[in-house]
């Protein structure tokens, strides 16, 4: 048998291969020779052949045919053979293979070897490939080695114990006495290993955390070790850029953070040493910045003194002035997490944070934007909004939508007056263009409707903007709505807030017609424009014939929605002209949605879903179902007014306000059930009263607590809502005793990079259904689809009608409350057929 080539010769030959095919040829030829050598049981060159096989494995080629040869090398008495054998075991074996169980006996023998380097090889291998069975078999050997006098062996045994504890947490108690004794060692490697092991055990078990915190009084000992590190002189063995063993300092600070969290006594013990670390650590090198960063995290996580928290925030403020982009990003990210813990201290660095909005790095800019919104309050709203509007003008397109929504919600919360609020939102509209989301459009419309004294000023400013810019759809939508509502104020020339604008009725109609014929206008914008022109028929006097002509022209539009609107409006002119003035009166004040008072489930005409919080205990009058109405008003609004009539004795409302129609369900089929029994005072009174008295079986079905499953086979799941990373999926189950009751399993997930907290899911259905929402599984949606919030809905559909549902989701994103709404009408037919 010829002498096999050496490893260096194989490496040189593989590197000289010109193509991938040449490399594969060399590797395949060498693997064939190695196999033949293994079959001949040649012990002379086994070590050399296994070394070559491992190099081939690291290149990505299959080499598991040599696993047993590694075991033979491990059993060899030579150290050189054991070294290659254990290296091969770590690379080729894992707990999924049966071969690794054969190593256990060899590991046990070598763990007690007289030579420390052989014991080190066994410890390193056990830490890399240990399985649950192997850990239980050899944990006693590791615990014994932790008590040896050899610091080198102690360090390796501590690392191996760390891997075993992570693999089998039940074995933690075995290592507690030996681990505490390791903290008395002088060797920094042993100390570092001990701190890592204790940190892992405290992280895995709350009982062990309390044991180290209360029984063993570990904090004073850690404080003493950290103080010695700070006060010790220059030590070339542990010095890194002028800092004494920064790795050990960082690990001790992390352990102190765990021990001091929610513990006042432990926090008081470590306050002084944290202050010393924060003031004495050198900041000119990255090593010192790493220690300061861990110190800041520890200070903010424990129950520290207020002065110490201010010191921590000031350290982060100094990080913002660092030239290193990574340090600036870390500072902004940490400030965003601690801003609610010490708001005033972070406010002192507001100017530096705002300057980061101009940073060319997109990651720093994003974090600075989020932190800037978190710092806005009633005192600095004007200045901060000015900076954020400037940022909106210059920022990248991917930022504009988020910035717009955040500016609008923040201005709504901290606006000093209505005029400033309107000007700010209008500035957002004119600056961001088509990047503005729908929530900004509805917010400004609601704001204008609620500001009676500023309506003339607002419609005048919006009309000017519409004349100058006809491509920004959100601006045109708000502008056309305001012109339709307040066109009489526009042409009156009476504006106390600004110089009056002299404009005629025909000029207003010209602008609206231009929007209709412009190719860049979306269908939604054209819908706004057609409706606005129709409203102007009751506000203008001279241009009424022209308005009729425009409306009639779009009665032949190729767009079905515009055509339907125009035909219905023309019919209103021709057949129901006496109703036009009342129907087209100014919209009543739109009440702002209030999440805290929004109930789930069925609705009542007298208890509006957007602002109800009380139970109507007045006696109700049972009324028969009325036949479907053919009134032109029904056709226009798409709602059966006969079924939406009040079912209770209540004070009369204005006939022209239309407020009873402004319901969360205004757009759903409001067909009522056969009768309305009196409301019940208990928590399920709404459902009790709506179900027939004899249907106790249905009530039991609705009150049962089902377990979340994957749904009934044959009924497909649907995605009910998906926007900005939030996704809500529905899966369905049919209840066998009563086929009219359907259970809907709701699963909400978050694919964005930021967690969504305070998540609340709410739903409403028309009166012909009964809806019950059970308690959700939680209110936190972790990022990157790493978890879900589940909830069960039960719907009783006695009339077997197609199901329609309105949804509302509220959550908090980076401290900003956000509300999303949607409608679901694509339920599977199998649910009611």
mmCIF file of C-alpha atoms in Angstrom, residues 46-392:
data_model
loop_
_atom_site.group_PDB
_atom_site.id
_atom_site.type_symbol
_atom_site.label_atom_id
_atom_site.label_comp_id
_atom_site.label_asym_id
_atom_site.label_seq_id
_atom_site.Cartn_x
_atom_site.Cartn_y
_atom_site.Cartn_z
ATOM 1 C CA UNK A 46 -5.237 6.639 10.329
ATOM 2 C CA UNK A 47 -4.622 10.008 11.999
ATOM 3 C CA UNK A 48 -3.382 11.536 8.727
ATOM 4 C CA UNK A 49 -6.344 10.171 6.765
ATOM 5 C CA UNK A 50 -8.917 11.410 9.290
ATOM 6 C CA UNK A 51 -7.313 14.870 9.214
ATOM 7 C CA UNK A 52 -7.643 14.959 5.422
ATOM 8 C CA UNK A 53 -11.225 13.708 5.687
ATOM 9 C CA UNK A 54 -12.063 16.557 8.104
ATOM 10 C CA UNK A 55 -10.602 19.106 5.693
ATOM 11 C CA UNK A 56 -12.765 17.652 2.921
ATOM 12 C CA UNK A 57 -15.770 17.873 5.251
ATOM 13 C CA UNK A 58 -15.069 21.553 5.918
ATOM 14 C CA UNK A 59 -15.072 22.171 2.151
ATOM 15 C CA UNK A 60 -18.671 20.927 2.087
ATOM 16 C CA UNK A 61 -18.200 17.394 0.749
ATOM 17 C CA UNK A 62 -19.766 14.341 2.493
ATOM 18 C CA UNK A 63 -17.345 12.736 4.957
ATOM 19 C CA UNK A 64 -19.514 10.884 7.474
ATOM 20 C CA UNK A 65 -18.045 7.550 6.387
ATOM 21 C CA UNK A 66 -15.195 8.283 8.813
ATOM 22 C CA UNK A 67 -17.237 8.553 12.020
ATOM 23 C CA UNK A 68 -16.111 5.176 13.387
ATOM 24 C CA UNK A 69 -12.501 5.971 12.551
ATOM 25 C CA UNK A 70 -12.791 9.016 14.816
ATOM 26 C CA UNK A 71 -13.910 6.731 17.649
ATOM 27 C CA UNK A 72 -10.870 4.542 17.081
ATOM 28 C CA UNK A 73 -8.588 7.565 17.331
ATOM 29 C CA UNK A 74 -10.316 8.669 20.559
ATOM 30 C CA UNK A 75 -9.601 5.258 22.071
ATOM 31 C CA UNK A 76 -5.915 5.519 21.118
ATOM 32 C CA UNK A 77 -3.441 6.217 23.962
ATOM 33 C CA UNK A 78 -1.565 8.830 21.881
ATOM 34 C CA UNK A 79 -2.450 12.471 22.472
ATOM 35 C CA UNK A 80 -2.006 13.357 18.779
ATOM 36 C CA UNK A 81 -4.529 10.663 17.830
ATOM 37 C CA UNK A 82 -6.995 11.745 20.517
ATOM 38 C CA UNK A 83 -6.781 15.362 19.377
ATOM 39 C CA UNK A 84 -7.768 14.530 15.802
ATOM 40 C CA UNK A 85 -10.341 11.982 16.974
ATOM 41 C CA UNK A 86 -12.118 14.409 19.289
ATOM 42 C CA UNK A 87 -12.024 17.123 16.600
ATOM 43 C CA UNK A 88 -13.665 14.704 14.189
ATOM 44 C CA UNK A 89 -16.290 13.794 16.792
ATOM 45 C CA UNK A 90 -17.191 17.462 17.282
ATOM 46 C CA UNK A 91 -17.479 18.029 13.527
ATOM 47 C CA UNK A 92 -19.160 14.803 12.421
ATOM 48 C CA UNK A 93 -21.268 13.679 15.385
ATOM 49 C CA UNK A 94 -24.403 15.151 16.964
ATOM 50 C CA UNK A 95 -27.198 13.849 19.138
ATOM 51 C CA UNK A 96 -29.246 12.803 16.092
ATOM 52 C CA UNK A 97 -26.754 10.050 15.232
ATOM 53 C CA UNK A 98 -26.530 6.789 17.141
ATOM 54 C CA UNK A 99 -22.749 6.705 16.890
ATOM 55 C CA UNK A 100 -22.305 9.526 19.378
ATOM 56 C CA UNK A 101 -23.606 7.291 22.190
ATOM 57 C CA UNK A 102 -20.503 5.123 21.738
ATOM 58 C CA UNK A 103 -18.332 8.059 22.746
ATOM 59 C CA UNK A 104 -19.778 8.238 26.266
ATOM 60 C CA UNK A 105 -17.483 5.607 27.765
ATOM 61 C CA UNK A 106 -14.371 7.128 26.170
ATOM 62 C CA UNK A 107 -15.381 10.558 27.470
ATOM 63 C CA UNK A 108 -15.843 9.216 30.985
ATOM 64 C CA UNK A 109 -12.383 7.623 30.946
ATOM 65 C CA UNK A 110 -10.652 10.716 29.563
ATOM 66 C CA UNK A 111 -12.422 13.070 31.982
ATOM 67 C CA UNK A 112 -10.456 11.393 34.767
ATOM 68 C CA UNK A 113 -7.148 11.318 32.849
ATOM 69 C CA UNK A 114 -4.033 12.479 34.662
ATOM 70 C CA UNK A 115 -2.992 14.768 31.781
ATOM 71 C CA UNK A 116 -4.954 18.008 31.847
ATOM 72 C CA UNK A 117 -4.831 18.400 28.082
ATOM 73 C CA UNK A 118 -6.527 15.041 27.511
ATOM 74 C CA UNK A 119 -9.202 15.980 30.061
ATOM 75 C CA UNK A 120 -9.577 19.307 28.242
ATOM 76 C CA UNK A 121 -10.237 17.506 24.959
ATOM 77 C CA UNK A 122 -12.967 15.416 26.584
ATOM 78 C CA UNK A 123 -14.580 18.470 28.225
ATOM 79 C CA UNK A 124 -14.618 20.443 24.973
ATOM 80 C CA UNK A 125 -16.145 17.538 23.061
ATOM 81 C CA UNK A 126 -18.802 16.920 25.709
ATOM 82 C CA UNK A 127 -19.798 20.595 25.659
ATOM 83 C CA UNK A 128 -20.242 20.462 21.872
ATOM 84 C CA UNK A 129 -22.074 17.172 21.297
ATOM 85 C CA UNK A 130 -23.749 16.378 24.620
ATOM 86 C CA UNK A 131 -27.247 14.945 24.405
ATOM 87 C CA UNK A 132 -29.770 14.645 27.230
ATOM 88 C CA UNK A 133 -28.725 11.067 28.043
ATOM 89 C CA UNK A 134 -25.025 11.863 27.832
ATOM 90 C CA UNK A 135 -25.488 14.926 30.075
ATOM 91 C CA UNK A 136 -27.235 12.893 32.764
ATOM 92 C CA UNK A 137 -24.551 10.173 32.612
ATOM 93 C CA UNK A 138 -21.570 12.527 32.896
ATOM 94 C CA UNK A 139 -22.934 15.430 34.991
ATOM 95 C CA UNK A 140 -21.425 13.912 38.127
ATOM 96 C CA UNK A 141 -17.971 13.856 36.540
ATOM 97 C CA UNK A 142 -18.287 17.511 35.579
ATOM 98 C CA UNK A 143 -19.397 18.485 39.086
ATOM 99 C CA UNK A 144 -16.332 16.684 40.498
ATOM 100 C CA UNK A 145 -13.990 18.450 38.099
ATOM 101 C CA UNK A 146 -15.389 21.845 39.144
ATOM 102 C CA UNK A 147 -13.878 21.207 42.580
ATOM 103 C CA UNK A 148 -10.384 20.339 41.367
ATOM 104 C CA UNK A 149 -7.445 22.610 42.179
ATOM 105 C CA UNK A 150 -6.389 22.994 38.517
ATOM 106 C CA UNK A 151 -7.705 26.364 37.235
ATOM 107 C CA UNK A 152 -7.385 25.219 33.620
ATOM 108 C CA UNK A 153 -9.640 22.221 34.263
ATOM 109 C CA UNK A 154 -12.078 24.340 36.321
ATOM 110 C CA UNK A 155 -12.535 26.775 33.460
ATOM 111 C CA UNK A 156 -13.233 24.015 30.929
ATOM 112 C CA UNK A 157 -15.530 22.180 33.362
ATOM 113 C CA UNK A 158 -17.490 25.377 33.982
ATOM 114 C CA UNK A 159 -18.059 25.861 30.250
ATOM 115 C CA UNK A 160 -19.142 22.227 29.931
ATOM 116 C CA UNK A 161 -21.541 22.661 32.888
ATOM 117 C CA UNK A 162 -22.992 25.710 31.104
ATOM 118 C CA UNK A 163 -23.839 23.557 28.070
ATOM 119 C CA UNK A 164 -25.280 20.778 30.230
ATOM 120 C CA UNK A 165 -27.485 23.201 32.192
ATOM 121 C CA UNK A 166 -28.823 24.671 28.988
ATOM 122 C CA UNK A 167 -29.477 21.165 27.633
ATOM 123 C CA UNK A 168 -30.958 19.654 30.824
ATOM 124 C CA UNK A 169 -32.189 22.369 33.234
ATOM 125 C CA UNK A 170 -33.116 19.699 35.815
ATOM 126 C CA UNK A 171 -29.407 19.245 36.621
ATOM 127 C CA UNK A 172 -28.903 22.851 37.769
ATOM 128 C CA UNK A 173 -29.113 22.169 41.494
ATOM 129 C CA UNK A 174 -26.151 19.786 41.270
ATOM 130 C CA UNK A 175 -23.820 22.618 40.229
ATOM 131 C CA UNK A 176 -24.951 25.350 42.675
ATOM 132 C CA UNK A 177 -22.422 24.675 45.536
ATOM 133 C CA UNK A 178 -19.440 24.279 43.223
ATOM 134 C CA UNK A 179 -20.404 27.325 41.166
ATOM 135 C CA UNK A 180 -20.543 29.622 44.202
ATOM 136 C CA UNK A 181 -17.058 28.443 45.230
ATOM 137 C CA UNK A 182 -15.687 29.388 41.771
ATOM 138 C CA UNK A 183 -16.306 33.086 42.521
ATOM 139 C CA UNK A 184 -13.511 32.966 45.115
ATOM 140 C CA UNK A 185 -10.928 32.109 42.474
ATOM 141 C CA UNK A 186 -8.247 34.581 41.425
ATOM 142 C CA UNK A 187 -8.037 33.292 37.860
ATOM 143 C CA UNK A 188 -10.075 35.561 35.572
ATOM 144 C CA UNK A 189 -10.930 32.705 33.230
ATOM 145 C CA UNK A 190 -12.527 30.754 36.071
ATOM 146 C CA UNK A 191 -14.377 33.871 37.278
ATOM 147 C CA UNK A 192 -15.721 34.546 33.789
ATOM 148 C CA UNK A 193 -16.930 30.959 33.479
ATOM 149 C CA UNK A 194 -18.590 31.058 36.901
ATOM 150 C CA UNK A 195 -20.430 34.311 36.130
ATOM 151 C CA UNK A 196 -21.692 32.915 32.804
ATOM 152 C CA UNK A 197 -22.893 29.722 34.497
ATOM 153 C CA UNK A 198 -24.727 31.586 37.275
ATOM 154 C CA UNK A 199 -26.314 33.952 34.735
ATOM 155 C CA UNK A 200 -27.676 31.048 32.727
ATOM 156 C CA UNK A 201 -29.053 29.296 35.814
ATOM 157 C CA UNK A 202 -30.748 32.502 37.033
ATOM 158 C CA UNK A 203 -32.236 33.019 33.591
ATOM 159 C CA UNK A 204 -33.666 29.499 33.477
ATOM 160 C CA UNK A 205 -35.050 29.242 37.037
ATOM 161 C CA UNK A 206 -36.705 31.888 39.195
ATOM 162 C CA UNK A 207 -36.166 29.742 42.297
ATOM 163 C CA UNK A 208 -32.414 29.626 41.737
ATOM 164 C CA UNK A 209 -32.451 33.372 41.095
ATOM 165 C CA UNK A 210 -34.029 33.933 44.514
ATOM 166 C CA UNK A 211 -31.540 31.467 46.030
ATOM 167 C CA UNK A 212 -28.536 33.432 44.781
ATOM 168 C CA UNK A 213 -30.258 36.736 45.574
ATOM 169 C CA UNK A 214 -31.489 36.038 49.117
ATOM 170 C CA UNK A 215 -29.757 32.945 50.526
ATOM 171 C CA UNK A 216 -26.271 33.181 49.089
ATOM 172 C CA UNK A 217 -26.127 37.017 49.071
ATOM 173 C CA UNK A 218 -24.314 36.957 45.748
ATOM 174 C CA UNK A 219 -24.584 40.679 44.984
ATOM 175 C CA UNK A 220 -21.979 41.896 47.557
ATOM 176 C CA UNK A 221 -19.485 39.360 46.272
ATOM 177 C CA UNK A 222 -19.992 40.452 42.658
ATOM 178 C CA UNK A 223 -19.699 44.097 43.700
ATOM 179 C CA UNK A 224 -16.366 43.323 45.366
ATOM 180 C CA UNK A 225 -15.031 41.560 42.249
ATOM 181 C CA UNK A 226 -16.119 44.425 39.998
ATOM 182 C CA UNK A 227 -14.584 46.994 42.334
ATOM 183 C CA UNK A 228 -11.258 45.145 42.315
ATOM 184 C CA UNK A 229 -11.291 45.180 38.523
ATOM 185 C CA UNK A 230 -11.851 48.937 38.418
ATOM 186 C CA UNK A 231 -9.320 49.813 41.099
ATOM 187 C CA UNK A 232 -6.591 47.358 40.053
ATOM 188 C CA UNK A 233 -3.516 48.711 38.347
ATOM 189 C CA UNK A 234 -2.160 47.828 34.953
ATOM 190 C CA UNK A 235 -2.128 44.087 34.267
ATOM 191 C CA UNK A 236 -0.719 43.100 30.857
ATOM 192 C CA UNK A 237 -2.450 39.723 31.070
ATOM 193 C CA UNK A 238 -5.952 41.245 31.235
ATOM 194 C CA UNK A 239 -5.559 44.760 29.827
ATOM 195 C CA UNK A 240 -7.509 45.667 26.675
ATOM 196 C CA UNK A 241 -6.966 49.249 25.445
ATOM 197 C CA UNK A 242 -6.296 50.459 28.977
ATOM 198 C CA UNK A 243 -9.323 48.688 30.531
ATOM 199 C CA UNK A 244 -8.848 45.786 32.932
ATOM 200 C CA UNK A 245 -10.596 42.657 31.615
ATOM 201 C CA UNK A 246 -13.636 44.283 29.936
ATOM 202 C CA UNK A 247 -15.118 40.857 29.145
ATOM 203 C CA UNK A 248 -15.428 39.972 32.828
ATOM 204 C CA UNK A 249 -16.798 43.427 33.641
ATOM 205 C CA UNK A 250 -19.518 43.113 31.024
ATOM 206 C CA UNK A 251 -20.559 39.650 32.235
ATOM 207 C CA UNK A 252 -20.719 40.820 35.876
ATOM 208 C CA UNK A 253 -22.849 43.821 34.894
ATOM 209 C CA UNK A 254 -25.295 41.551 33.052
ATOM 210 C CA UNK A 255 -25.571 39.268 36.096
ATOM 211 C CA UNK A 256 -26.111 42.272 38.383
ATOM 212 C CA UNK A 257 -28.903 43.407 36.068
ATOM 213 C CA UNK A 258 -30.694 40.070 36.509
ATOM 214 C CA UNK A 259 -30.169 39.998 40.280
ATOM 215 C CA UNK A 260 -31.259 43.620 40.833
ATOM 216 C CA UNK A 261 -34.408 43.583 38.720
ATOM 217 C CA UNK A 262 -37.489 44.157 40.918
ATOM 218 C CA UNK A 263 -35.364 43.812 44.078
ATOM 219 C CA UNK A 264 -34.831 46.989 46.107
ATOM 220 C CA UNK A 265 -32.241 45.553 48.524
ATOM 221 C CA UNK A 266 -30.008 44.178 45.775
ATOM 222 C CA UNK A 267 -30.373 47.415 43.774
ATOM 223 C CA UNK A 268 -29.259 49.560 46.716
ATOM 224 C CA UNK A 269 -26.207 47.349 47.191
ATOM 225 C CA UNK A 270 -25.009 47.859 43.620
ATOM 226 C CA UNK A 271 -25.856 51.573 43.208
ATOM 227 C CA UNK A 272 -22.427 52.819 44.334
ATOM 228 C CA UNK A 273 -20.377 50.480 42.174
ATOM 229 C CA UNK A 274 -22.506 51.287 39.114
ATOM 230 C CA UNK A 275 -21.864 54.985 39.693
ATOM 231 C CA UNK A 276 -18.113 54.301 39.916
ATOM 232 C CA UNK A 277 -18.113 52.296 36.688
ATOM 233 C CA UNK A 278 -20.134 55.003 34.910
ATOM 234 C CA UNK A 279 -17.760 57.815 35.987
ATOM 235 C CA UNK A 280 -14.355 56.080 35.878
ATOM 236 C CA UNK A 281 -14.552 54.151 32.597
ATOM 237 C CA UNK A 282 -12.563 55.550 29.707
ATOM 238 C CA UNK A 283 -14.771 56.537 26.739
ATOM 239 C CA UNK A 284 -12.137 57.182 24.094
ATOM 240 C CA UNK A 285 -12.001 53.495 23.132
ATOM 241 C CA UNK A 286 -14.732 51.137 22.000
ATOM 242 C CA UNK A 287 -13.949 48.844 24.929
ATOM 243 C CA UNK A 288 -14.969 51.523 27.411
ATOM 244 C CA UNK A 289 -18.123 52.287 25.451
ATOM 245 C CA UNK A 290 -19.154 48.623 25.633
ATOM 246 C CA UNK A 291 -18.823 48.657 29.443
ATOM 247 C CA UNK A 292 -20.734 51.942 29.701
ATOM 248 C CA UNK A 293 -23.516 50.563 27.530
ATOM 249 C CA UNK A 294 -23.939 47.531 29.796
ATOM 250 C CA UNK A 295 -23.821 49.840 32.816
ATOM 251 C CA UNK A 296 -26.625 51.965 31.375
ATOM 252 C CA UNK A 297 -28.784 48.917 30.708
ATOM 253 C CA UNK A 298 -28.206 47.674 34.259
ATOM 254 C CA UNK A 299 -29.029 51.061 35.815
ATOM 255 C CA UNK A 300 -32.259 51.396 33.839
ATOM 256 C CA UNK A 301 -33.356 47.800 34.532
ATOM 257 C CA UNK A 302 -32.942 47.748 38.317
ATOM 258 C CA UNK A 303 -34.593 49.902 40.968
ATOM 259 C CA UNK A 304 -31.808 52.489 40.898
ATOM 260 C CA UNK A 305 -31.758 56.009 42.291
ATOM 261 C CA UNK A 306 -33.079 58.885 40.184
ATOM 262 C CA UNK A 307 -29.652 60.554 40.042
ATOM 263 C CA UNK A 308 -28.130 57.370 38.709
ATOM 264 C CA UNK A 309 -30.784 57.170 35.990
ATOM 265 C CA UNK A 310 -30.002 60.733 34.923
ATOM 266 C CA UNK A 311 -26.317 59.769 34.752
ATOM 267 C CA UNK A 312 -27.205 56.788 32.542
ATOM 268 C CA UNK A 313 -29.243 58.942 30.157
ATOM 269 C CA UNK A 314 -26.393 61.479 29.989
ATOM 270 C CA UNK A 315 -24.019 58.679 28.973
ATOM 271 C CA UNK A 316 -26.371 57.823 26.110
ATOM 272 C CA UNK A 317 -26.472 61.525 25.238
ATOM 273 C CA UNK A 318 -22.675 61.505 24.926
ATOM 274 C CA UNK A 319 -22.950 58.454 22.697
ATOM 275 C CA UNK A 320 -25.088 60.510 20.309
ATOM 276 C CA UNK A 321 -22.107 62.824 19.749
ATOM 277 C CA UNK A 322 -19.781 59.945 18.885
ATOM 278 C CA UNK A 323 -18.486 59.745 15.325
ATOM 279 C CA UNK A 324 -19.122 55.997 15.188
ATOM 280 C CA UNK A 325 -22.499 55.322 13.562
ATOM 281 C CA UNK A 326 -22.958 52.053 15.441
ATOM 282 C CA UNK A 327 -22.603 53.797 18.808
ATOM 283 C CA UNK A 328 -25.087 56.493 17.776
ATOM 284 C CA UNK A 329 -27.591 53.851 16.688
ATOM 285 C CA UNK A 330 -27.193 51.924 19.948
ATOM 286 C CA UNK A 331 -27.726 55.158 21.913
ATOM 287 C CA UNK A 332 -30.927 56.036 20.022
ATOM 288 C CA UNK A 333 -32.251 52.501 20.317
ATOM 289 C CA UNK A 334 -31.624 52.451 24.072
ATOM 290 C CA UNK A 335 -33.097 55.922 24.609
ATOM 291 C CA UNK A 336 -36.228 54.782 22.814
ATOM 292 C CA UNK A 337 -36.567 51.946 25.334
ATOM 293 C CA UNK A 338 -35.925 54.090 28.452
ATOM 294 C CA UNK A 339 -37.740 57.288 27.439
ATOM 295 C CA UNK A 340 -40.805 56.344 29.476
ATOM 296 C CA UNK A 341 -38.688 55.448 32.512
ATOM 297 C CA UNK A 342 -37.083 58.912 32.820
ATOM 298 C CA UNK A 343 -38.832 61.242 30.399
ATOM 299 C CA UNK A 344 -37.358 64.531 31.666
ATOM 300 C CA UNK A 345 -33.770 63.281 31.512
ATOM 301 C CA UNK A 346 -34.183 62.237 27.873
ATOM 302 C CA UNK A 347 -35.822 65.600 27.068
ATOM 303 C CA UNK A 348 -32.531 67.367 27.888
ATOM 304 C CA UNK A 349 -30.976 65.743 24.827
ATOM 305 C CA UNK A 350 -33.829 66.654 22.492
ATOM 306 C CA UNK A 351 -31.758 68.957 20.282
ATOM 307 C CA UNK A 352 -29.111 66.271 19.748
ATOM 308 C CA UNK A 353 -31.780 63.717 18.901
ATOM 309 C CA UNK A 354 -33.397 66.082 16.390
ATOM 310 C CA UNK A 355 -29.999 66.621 14.760
ATOM 311 C CA UNK A 356 -29.843 62.864 14.155
ATOM 312 C CA UNK A 357 -32.816 63.284 11.786
ATOM 313 C CA UNK A 358 -30.308 64.779 9.337
ATOM 314 C CA UNK A 359 -27.938 61.810 9.553
ATOM 315 C CA UNK A 360 -27.315 60.151 6.166
ATOM 316 C CA UNK A 361 -27.574 56.677 7.709
ATOM 317 C CA UNK A 362 -31.128 55.429 7.236
ATOM 318 C CA UNK A 363 -31.134 53.265 10.393
ATOM 319 C CA UNK A 364 -30.088 56.176 12.606
ATOM 320 C CA UNK A 365 -32.651 58.391 10.911
ATOM 321 C CA UNK A 366 -35.451 55.883 11.577
ATOM 322 C CA UNK A 367 -34.625 55.533 15.290
ATOM 323 C CA UNK A 368 -34.262 59.313 15.663
ATOM 324 C CA UNK A 369 -37.697 59.783 14.071
ATOM 325 C CA UNK A 370 -39.343 57.319 16.476
ATOM 326 C CA UNK A 371 -37.635 58.893 19.484
ATOM 327 C CA UNK A 372 -38.546 62.425 18.366
ATOM 328 C CA UNK A 373 -42.246 61.539 18.307
ATOM 329 C CA UNK A 374 -41.921 60.014 21.770
ATOM 330 C CA UNK A 375 -40.486 63.306 23.086
ATOM 331 C CA UNK A 376 -43.293 65.563 21.847
ATOM 332 C CA UNK A 377 -45.431 67.090 24.602
ATOM 333 C CA UNK A 378 -47.717 70.082 25.030
ATOM 334 C CA UNK A 379 -44.783 72.378 25.863
ATOM 335 C CA UNK A 380 -42.590 71.656 22.831
ATOM 336 C CA UNK A 381 -45.251 70.680 20.271
ATOM 337 C CA UNK A 382 -44.731 73.731 18.038
ATOM 338 C CA UNK A 383 -40.958 73.407 17.816
ATOM 339 C CA UNK A 384 -40.895 69.639 17.433
ATOM 340 C CA UNK A 385 -43.614 69.681 14.760
ATOM 341 C CA UNK A 386 -41.639 72.262 12.798
ATOM 342 C CA UNK A 387 -38.577 69.996 12.848
ATOM 343 C CA UNK A 388 -40.615 66.918 11.940
ATOM 344 C CA UNK A 389 -42.346 68.705 9.059
ATOM 345 C CA UNK A 390 -38.931 69.708 7.751
ATOM 346 C CA UNK A 391 -37.879 66.073 8.062
ATOM 347 C CA UNK A 392 -41.025 65.041 6.171
#
